[in-house]
One Martini backbone bead per residue (centre of mass of N, CA, C, O) as a GRO file, in nm:
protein
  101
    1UNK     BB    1   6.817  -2.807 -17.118
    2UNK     BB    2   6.994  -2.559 -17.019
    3UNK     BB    3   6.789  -2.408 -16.848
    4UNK     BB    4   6.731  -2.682 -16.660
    5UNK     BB    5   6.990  -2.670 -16.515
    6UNK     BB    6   6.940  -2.438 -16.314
    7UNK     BB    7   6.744  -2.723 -16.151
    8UNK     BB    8   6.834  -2.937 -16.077
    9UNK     BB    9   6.838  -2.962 -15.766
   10UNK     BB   10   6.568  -2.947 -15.780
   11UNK     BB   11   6.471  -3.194 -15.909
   12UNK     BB   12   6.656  -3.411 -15.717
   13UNK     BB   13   6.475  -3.319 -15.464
   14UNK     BB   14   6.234  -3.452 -15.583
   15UNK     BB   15   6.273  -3.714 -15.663
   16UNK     BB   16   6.443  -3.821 -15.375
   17UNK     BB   17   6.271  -3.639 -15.131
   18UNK     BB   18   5.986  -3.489 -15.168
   19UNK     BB   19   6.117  -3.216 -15.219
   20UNK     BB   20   6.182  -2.833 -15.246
   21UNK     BB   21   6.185  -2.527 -15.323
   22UNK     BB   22   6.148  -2.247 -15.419
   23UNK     BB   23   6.015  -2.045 -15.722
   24UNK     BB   24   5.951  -1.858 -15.959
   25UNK     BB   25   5.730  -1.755 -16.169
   26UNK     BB   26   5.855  -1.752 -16.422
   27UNK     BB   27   6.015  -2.029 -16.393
   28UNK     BB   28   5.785  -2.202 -16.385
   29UNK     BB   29   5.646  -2.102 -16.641
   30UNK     BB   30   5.851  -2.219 -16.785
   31UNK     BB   31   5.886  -2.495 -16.734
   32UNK     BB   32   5.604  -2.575 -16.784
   33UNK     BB   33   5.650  -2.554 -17.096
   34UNK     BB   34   5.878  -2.734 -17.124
   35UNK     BB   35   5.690  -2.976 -17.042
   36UNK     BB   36   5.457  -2.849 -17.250
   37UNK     BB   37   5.607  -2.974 -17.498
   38UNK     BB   38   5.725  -3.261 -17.452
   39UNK     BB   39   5.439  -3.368 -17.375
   40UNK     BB   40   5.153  -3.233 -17.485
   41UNK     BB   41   5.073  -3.084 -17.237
   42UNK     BB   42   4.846  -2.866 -17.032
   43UNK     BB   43   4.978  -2.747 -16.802
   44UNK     BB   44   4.996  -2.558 -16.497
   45UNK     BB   45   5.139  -2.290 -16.313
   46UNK     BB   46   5.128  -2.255 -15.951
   47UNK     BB   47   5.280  -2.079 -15.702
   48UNK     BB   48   5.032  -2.165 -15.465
   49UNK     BB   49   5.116  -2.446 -15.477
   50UNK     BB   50   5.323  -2.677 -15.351
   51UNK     BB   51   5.254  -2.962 -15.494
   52UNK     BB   52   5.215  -2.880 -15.806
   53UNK     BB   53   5.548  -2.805 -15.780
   54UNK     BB   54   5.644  -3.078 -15.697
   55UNK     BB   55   5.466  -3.226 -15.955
   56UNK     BB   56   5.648  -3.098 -16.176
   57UNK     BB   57   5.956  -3.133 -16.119
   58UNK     BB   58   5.928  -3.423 -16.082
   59UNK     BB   59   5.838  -3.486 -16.389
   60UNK     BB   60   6.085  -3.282 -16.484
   61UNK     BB   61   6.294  -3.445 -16.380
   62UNK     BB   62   6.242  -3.729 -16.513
   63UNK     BB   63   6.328  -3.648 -16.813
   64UNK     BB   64   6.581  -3.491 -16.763
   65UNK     BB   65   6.737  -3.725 -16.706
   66UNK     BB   66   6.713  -3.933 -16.880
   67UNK     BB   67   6.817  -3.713 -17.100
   68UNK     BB   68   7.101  -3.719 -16.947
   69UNK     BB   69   7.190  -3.994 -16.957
   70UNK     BB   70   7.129  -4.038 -17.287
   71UNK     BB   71   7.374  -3.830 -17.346
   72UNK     BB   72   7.608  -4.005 -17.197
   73UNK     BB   73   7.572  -4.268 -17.349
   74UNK     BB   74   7.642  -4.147 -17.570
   75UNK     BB   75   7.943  -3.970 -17.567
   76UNK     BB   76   8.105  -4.284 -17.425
   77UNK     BB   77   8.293  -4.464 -17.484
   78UNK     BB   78   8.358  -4.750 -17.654
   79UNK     BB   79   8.459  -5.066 -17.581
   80UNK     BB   80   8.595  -5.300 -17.742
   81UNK     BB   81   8.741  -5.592 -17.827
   82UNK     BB   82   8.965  -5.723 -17.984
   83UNK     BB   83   9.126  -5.932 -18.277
   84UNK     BB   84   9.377  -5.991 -18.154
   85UNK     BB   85   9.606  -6.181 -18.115
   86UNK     BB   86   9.747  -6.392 -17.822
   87UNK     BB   87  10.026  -6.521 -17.714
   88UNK     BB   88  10.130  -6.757 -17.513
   89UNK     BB   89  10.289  -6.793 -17.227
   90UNK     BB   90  10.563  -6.939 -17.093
   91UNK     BB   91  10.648  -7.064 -16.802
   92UNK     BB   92  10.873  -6.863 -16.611
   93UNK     BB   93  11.165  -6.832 -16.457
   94UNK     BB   94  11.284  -6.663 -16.202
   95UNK     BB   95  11.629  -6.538 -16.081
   96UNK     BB   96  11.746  -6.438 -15.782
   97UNK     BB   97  11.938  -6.245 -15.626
   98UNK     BB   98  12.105  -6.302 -15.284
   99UNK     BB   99  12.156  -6.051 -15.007
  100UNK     BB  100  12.335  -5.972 -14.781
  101UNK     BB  101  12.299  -5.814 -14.463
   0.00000   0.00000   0.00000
């Protein structure tokens, strides 16, 4: 995933506005391996097609989001209620004193 953290950008405009900039051929068959490793396809990288490059993207880009929100939901501190009890407080009035201006 660190790899891929490169490409983040490339990936978020793929998924949310469909559309990318080119990768070179190296990084896309990188990517290319990295997507058929996760998922058990064996895509092939095209650096020739923009739609292929688009749709290569948009679907690595959607694991590594979900992978990428799924590890910040393990890693942030969990709140949970206290088992303390707390004694209710009666109301009480405060009296302030008035200043002559």
């Amino acid at each position: 995933m660190t790899y891929l953290s490169r490409f983040e950008g490339n990936m978020l405009t793929a998924v949310r506005s469909n559309w990318t900039s080119p990768l070179s051929a190296s990084d896309l068959q990188m990517v290319a391996d990295i997507y058929n490793k996760v998922t058990g396809q064996s895509r092939r990288a095209n650096a020739n097609c923009a739609s292929c490059i688009l749709e290569l993207l948009t679907d690595m880009g959607r694991i590594y989001f979900a992978q990428k929100e799924a590890s910040q939901a393990e890693t942030k501190p969990k709140v949970r209620k206290s088992s303390t009890k707390v004694a209710k407080v009666a109301g009480v009035a405060v009296k302030t004193k008035k200043t002559a201006k």
